[in-house]
Amino acid sequence: MLDKNDIAKRIAREVKDGFYVNLGIGIPTLVANYIPKDLDVVLQSENGLLGMGPFPFAGEEDADTINAGKQTITMLPGSAIFDSAMSFGMIRAKKVNLTILGAMEVSENGDIANWKIPGKMVKGMGGAMDLVASAENIIVAMQHVNKAGESKLLPQCTLPLTGVGCVKKIVTELAVLDVLPEGGFKLLERAPGVSIEEIIAATAGKLIIDGDVPEMVI
């Protein structure tokens, strides 16, 4: 199985040269550490920053320079800082090529629930609803099962939805999966040492397996 950094490393392989990328809170923020140096990629933070770099080393943090999750970050040469109105103008105008988000649940038709568990205190939905409504390419970084061992890849989401039919790809500790337009999770890759049977057992939604499924390269 993959750990959180391995999931981020695998997702970093989906980032293409010239992309503007928004990283959500949680595992997605780790992707900033693993983008290949030879790619010209601009990371956008919804709190008002273009040009986010890797996390700072210990002792080099600047408390005034943070991402949307309030983690201290670095800024690359040529970075720009602006207000949240400008930031969400970029998002709503579809200027972001790729959005990487965490999720509590994803359904087999690409619905995502990632902002609220009924009965639990939350700070708010943040920018997730704007991102999923505007982005054309959404990759979800998530755990395949919850703490109780129950699948988070479902026929239908049980939690309040953030967006409908918007997720294109999912990377978990077990697998890489595409969400097909006609519905269903297509298994593309499995984590090193993870069997197809383990993935089947951990997936409640419709799982499509077509031929041999290779182990993912991290």
Tab-separated table of C-alpha atoms in Angstrom:
chain	number	residue	atom	x	y	z
A	1	MET	CA	0.000	0.000	0.000
A	2	LEU	CA	1.054	3.592	-0.567
A	3	ASP	CA	1.509	6.213	2.122
A	4	LYS	CA	0.374	9.820	1.666
A	5	ASN	CA	3.664	10.896	0.091
A	6	ASP	CA	3.564	7.999	-2.369
A	7	ILE	CA	0.034	9.019	-3.424
A	8	ALA	CA	1.312	12.560	-3.995
A	9	LYS	CA	4.286	11.267	-6.008
A	10	ARG	CA	1.998	9.232	-8.262
A	11	ILE	CA	-0.341	12.181	-8.824
A	12	ALA	CA	2.628	14.410	-9.678
A	13	ARG	CA	3.105	12.213	-12.775
A	14	GLU	CA	-0.271	13.482	-14.045
A	15	VAL	CA	0.937	17.092	-14.101
A	16	LYS	CA	1.924	18.250	-17.591
A	17	ASP	CA	4.253	20.985	-18.828
A	18	GLY	CA	2.552	24.386	-18.956
A	19	PHE	CA	-0.236	23.460	-16.516
A	20	TYR	CA	-1.748	25.784	-13.934
A	21	VAL	CA	-2.659	23.516	-11.006
A	22	ASN	CA	-4.730	24.066	-7.865
A	23	LEU	CA	-3.869	21.891	-4.870
A	24	GLY	CA	-6.548	21.211	-2.276
A	25	ILE	CA	-6.044	20.723	1.459
A	26	GLY	CA	-4.502	17.476	2.742
A	27	ILE	CA	-2.655	14.986	0.545
A	28	PRO	CA	-2.873	17.248	-2.550
A	29	THR	CA	-0.614	19.872	-0.948
A	30	LEU	CA	2.187	17.270	-0.884
A	31	VAL	CA	2.181	17.147	-4.693
A	32	ALA	CA	4.129	20.439	-4.691
A	33	ASN	CA	7.164	18.540	-3.386
A	34	TYR	CA	7.272	16.046	-6.262
A	35	ILE	CA	6.681	17.955	-9.506
A	36	PRO	CA	9.625	17.231	-11.846
A	37	LYS	CA	12.107	20.100	-12.080
A	38	ASP	CA	12.066	20.071	-15.885
A	39	LEU	CA	8.363	20.957	-16.067
A	40	ASP	CA	7.102	24.529	-16.306
A	41	VAL	CA	4.164	24.252	-13.894
A	42	VAL	CA	2.471	27.041	-11.913
A	43	LEU	CA	0.721	26.078	-8.675
A	44	GLN	CA	-2.256	28.204	-7.682
A	45	SER	CA	-3.419	28.554	-4.085
A	46	GLU	CA	-7.006	29.741	-3.697
A	47	ASN	CA	-6.108	32.145	-0.886
A	48	GLY	CA	-4.272	34.283	-3.448
A	49	LEU	CA	-0.978	32.986	-4.797
A	50	LEU	CA	0.444	31.937	-8.152
A	51	GLY	CA	3.838	30.262	-8.090
A	52	MET	CA	3.745	28.124	-4.961
A	53	GLY	CA	6.867	26.049	-4.348
A	54	PRO	CA	7.695	23.069	-2.112
A	55	PHE	CA	7.243	23.186	1.647
A	56	PRO	CA	10.031	25.108	3.448
A	57	PHE	CA	12.761	23.416	5.446
A	58	ALA	CA	12.565	23.601	9.233
A	59	GLY	CA	13.680	27.017	10.422
A	60	GLU	CA	12.991	28.676	7.061
A	61	GLU	CA	9.218	29.077	7.477
A	62	ASP	CA	7.528	32.450	6.945
A	63	ALA	CA	4.247	32.586	8.877
A	64	ASP	CA	2.889	35.172	6.414
A	65	THR	CA	3.331	32.846	3.423
A	66	ILE	CA	0.735	30.080	3.586
A	67	ASN	CA	-1.468	27.910	1.386
A	68	ALA	CA	-5.232	27.414	1.606
A	69	GLY	CA	-4.712	24.896	4.414
A	70	LYS	CA	-2.742	27.479	6.447
A	71	GLN	CA	0.510	25.544	6.018
A	72	THR	CA	3.684	27.546	5.501
A	73	ILE	CA	4.962	27.333	1.929
A	74	THR	CA	7.661	28.718	-0.334
A	75	MET	CA	7.279	31.030	-3.322
A	76	LEU	CA	9.141	30.543	-6.564
A	77	PRO	CA	10.773	33.394	-8.540
A	78	GLY	CA	8.077	35.269	-10.461
A	79	SER	CA	5.312	34.418	-7.994
A	80	ALA	CA	2.331	36.737	-7.611
A	81	ILE	CA	0.153	37.491	-4.572
A	82	PHE	CA	-3.400	38.816	-4.921
A	83	ASP	CA	-6.754	38.872	-3.138
A	84	SER	CA	-9.242	35.995	-3.013
A	85	ALA	CA	-11.597	37.753	-5.469
A	86	MET	CA	-8.865	37.641	-8.120
A	87	SER	CA	-8.077	34.038	-7.193
A	88	PHE	CA	-11.652	32.848	-7.583
A	89	GLY	CA	-11.979	34.874	-10.763
A	90	MET	CA	-9.190	32.706	-12.186
A	91	ILE	CA	-10.906	29.538	-10.977
A	92	ARG	CA	-14.386	30.439	-12.233
A	93	ALA	CA	-12.984	31.561	-15.590
A	94	LYS	CA	-11.491	28.073	-16.032
A	95	LYS	CA	-7.892	29.289	-16.076
A	96	VAL	CA	-6.795	26.337	-13.921
A	97	ASN	CA	-5.891	23.265	-16.015
A	98	LEU	CA	-5.910	20.688	-13.215
A	99	THR	CA	-7.463	20.568	-9.760
A	100	ILE	CA	-6.279	18.016	-7.194
A	101	LEU	CA	-8.589	17.502	-4.215
A	102	GLY	CA	-9.062	15.228	-1.247
A	103	ALA	CA	-12.402	13.489	-0.696
A	104	MET	CA	-14.441	11.675	1.913
A	105	GLU	CA	-16.430	9.822	-0.753
A	106	VAL	CA	-16.566	9.516	-4.549
A	107	SER	CA	-19.414	7.846	-6.424
A	108	GLU	CA	-19.085	5.665	-9.508
A	109	ASN	CA	-20.477	8.483	-11.679
A	110	GLY	CA	-17.906	11.011	-10.434
A	111	ASP	CA	-19.824	12.789	-7.668
A	112	ILE	CA	-17.607	14.028	-4.844
A	113	ALA	CA	-18.313	14.641	-1.161
A	114	ASN	CA	-15.435	16.364	0.595
A	115	TRP	CA	-16.653	19.162	2.820
A	116	LYS	CA	-19.050	18.032	5.548
A	117	ILE	CA	-19.965	15.104	7.790
A	118	PRO	CA	-23.430	15.751	9.300
A	119	GLY	CA	-23.279	16.290	13.041
A	120	LYS	CA	-19.599	17.273	13.046
A	121	MET	CA	-18.245	20.804	13.286
A	122	VAL	CA	-16.752	22.169	10.073
A	123	LYS	CA	-15.214	25.552	9.288
A	124	GLY	CA	-17.020	25.791	5.971
A	125	MET	CA	-16.928	24.498	2.441
A	126	GLY	CA	-13.935	26.620	1.446
A	127	GLY	CA	-13.340	26.900	-2.285
A	128	ALA	CA	-14.071	23.285	-3.152
A	129	MET	CA	-17.490	23.948	-4.694
A	130	ASP	CA	-16.090	26.649	-6.982
A	131	LEU	CA	-13.236	24.370	-7.986
A	132	VAL	CA	-15.373	21.357	-8.859
A	133	ALA	CA	-17.910	23.506	-10.708
A	134	SER	CA	-15.222	25.161	-12.845
A	135	ALA	CA	-12.436	22.619	-13.346
A	136	GLU	CA	-12.404	20.413	-16.432
A	137	ASN	CA	-9.887	17.952	-14.973
A	138	ILE	CA	-10.209	16.831	-11.355
A	139	ILE	CA	-8.016	14.211	-9.719
A	140	VAL	CA	-8.915	12.996	-6.225
A	141	ALA	CA	-6.260	11.938	-3.716
A	142	MET	CA	-7.877	9.857	-0.985
A	143	GLN	CA	-7.787	6.761	1.174
A	144	HIS	CA	-9.651	3.852	-0.420
A	145	VAL	CA	-11.440	2.966	2.826
A	146	ASN	CA	-12.382	4.920	5.954
A	147	LYS	CA	-11.170	4.277	9.506
A	148	ALA	CA	-13.851	1.612	9.937
A	149	GLY	CA	-12.578	-0.221	6.864
A	150	GLU	CA	-15.597	0.772	4.758
A	151	SER	CA	-15.177	1.688	1.106
A	152	LYS	CA	-15.109	5.363	0.128
A	153	LEU	CA	-15.640	4.512	-3.568
A	154	LEU	CA	-19.389	4.022	-3.678
A	155	PRO	CA	-22.360	3.492	-5.993
A	156	GLN	CA	-23.729	6.762	-4.566
A	157	CYS	CA	-22.287	9.206	-2.049
A	158	THR	CA	-23.943	9.193	1.369
A	159	LEU	CA	-22.491	12.529	2.532
A	160	PRO	CA	-23.532	16.001	1.310
A	161	LEU	CA	-22.200	16.525	-2.205
A	162	THR	CA	-19.593	19.066	-3.192
A	163	GLY	CA	-20.003	18.466	-6.919
A	164	VAL	CA	-21.810	16.191	-9.368
A	165	GLY	CA	-20.207	14.099	-12.101
A	166	CYS	CA	-16.919	15.980	-11.993
A	167	VAL	CA	-14.158	13.591	-10.855
A	168	LYS	CA	-12.028	12.161	-13.669
A	169	LYS	CA	-9.375	10.130	-11.841
A	170	ILE	CA	-8.698	8.799	-8.328
A	171	VAL	CA	-5.406	7.800	-6.698
A	172	THR	CA	-5.593	5.886	-3.410
A	173	GLU	CA	-3.216	3.839	-1.290
A	174	LEU	CA	-4.372	0.794	-3.302
A	175	ALA	CA	-4.911	1.882	-6.884
A	176	VAL	CA	-5.230	4.381	-9.723
A	177	LEU	CA	-8.713	4.472	-11.223
A	178	ASP	CA	-10.492	6.383	-13.972
A	179	VAL	CA	-14.115	7.410	-13.510
A	180	LEU	CA	-15.796	6.481	-16.784
A	181	PRO	CA	-18.315	8.835	-18.452
A	182	GLU	CA	-20.901	6.037	-18.487
A	183	GLY	CA	-20.239	5.280	-14.815
A	184	GLY	CA	-17.911	2.945	-12.959
A	185	PHE	CA	-14.348	2.915	-11.662
A	186	LYS	CA	-11.900	1.516	-14.235
A	187	LEU	CA	-8.845	0.019	-12.566
A	188	LEU	CA	-5.705	1.340	-14.296
A	189	GLU	CA	-2.910	0.491	-11.875
A	190	ARG	CA	-2.501	-1.222	-8.521
A	191	ALA	CA	-0.105	-0.269	-5.749
A	192	PRO	CA	3.040	-2.405	-5.439
A	193	GLY	CA	2.211	-5.651	-3.644
A	194	VAL	CA	-1.550	-5.045	-3.733
A	195	SER	CA	-3.681	-7.716	-5.407
A	196	ILE	CA	-6.701	-7.152	-7.595
A	197	GLU	CA	-8.733	-9.133	-5.057
A	198	GLU	CA	-7.834	-6.612	-2.331
A	199	ILE	CA	-8.992	-3.740	-4.527
A	200	ILE	CA	-12.257	-5.528	-5.375
A	201	ALA	CA	-12.915	-6.086	-1.662
A	202	ALA	CA	-12.258	-2.403	-0.869
A	203	THR	CA	-14.453	-0.974	-3.657
A	204	ALA	CA	-18.218	-0.791	-3.099
A	205	GLY	CA	-18.978	0.931	-6.405
A	206	LYS	CA	-18.883	-0.681	-9.841
A	207	LEU	CA	-15.288	-1.726	-10.550
A	208	ILE	CA	-14.242	-2.394	-14.133
A	209	ILE	CA	-11.183	-4.571	-14.766
A	210	ASP	CA	-10.038	-4.908	-18.350
A	211	GLY	CA	-7.106	-7.258	-18.927
A	212	ASP	CA	-3.893	-7.225	-16.948
A	213	VAL	CA	-3.538	-4.406	-14.417
A	214	PRO	CA	0.084	-3.294	-13.954
A	215	GLU	CA	1.683	-2.171	-10.717
A	216	MET	CA	2.046	1.591	-10.555
A	217	VAL	CA	5.450	3.237	-10.861
A	218	ILE	CA	6.188	5.769	-8.130
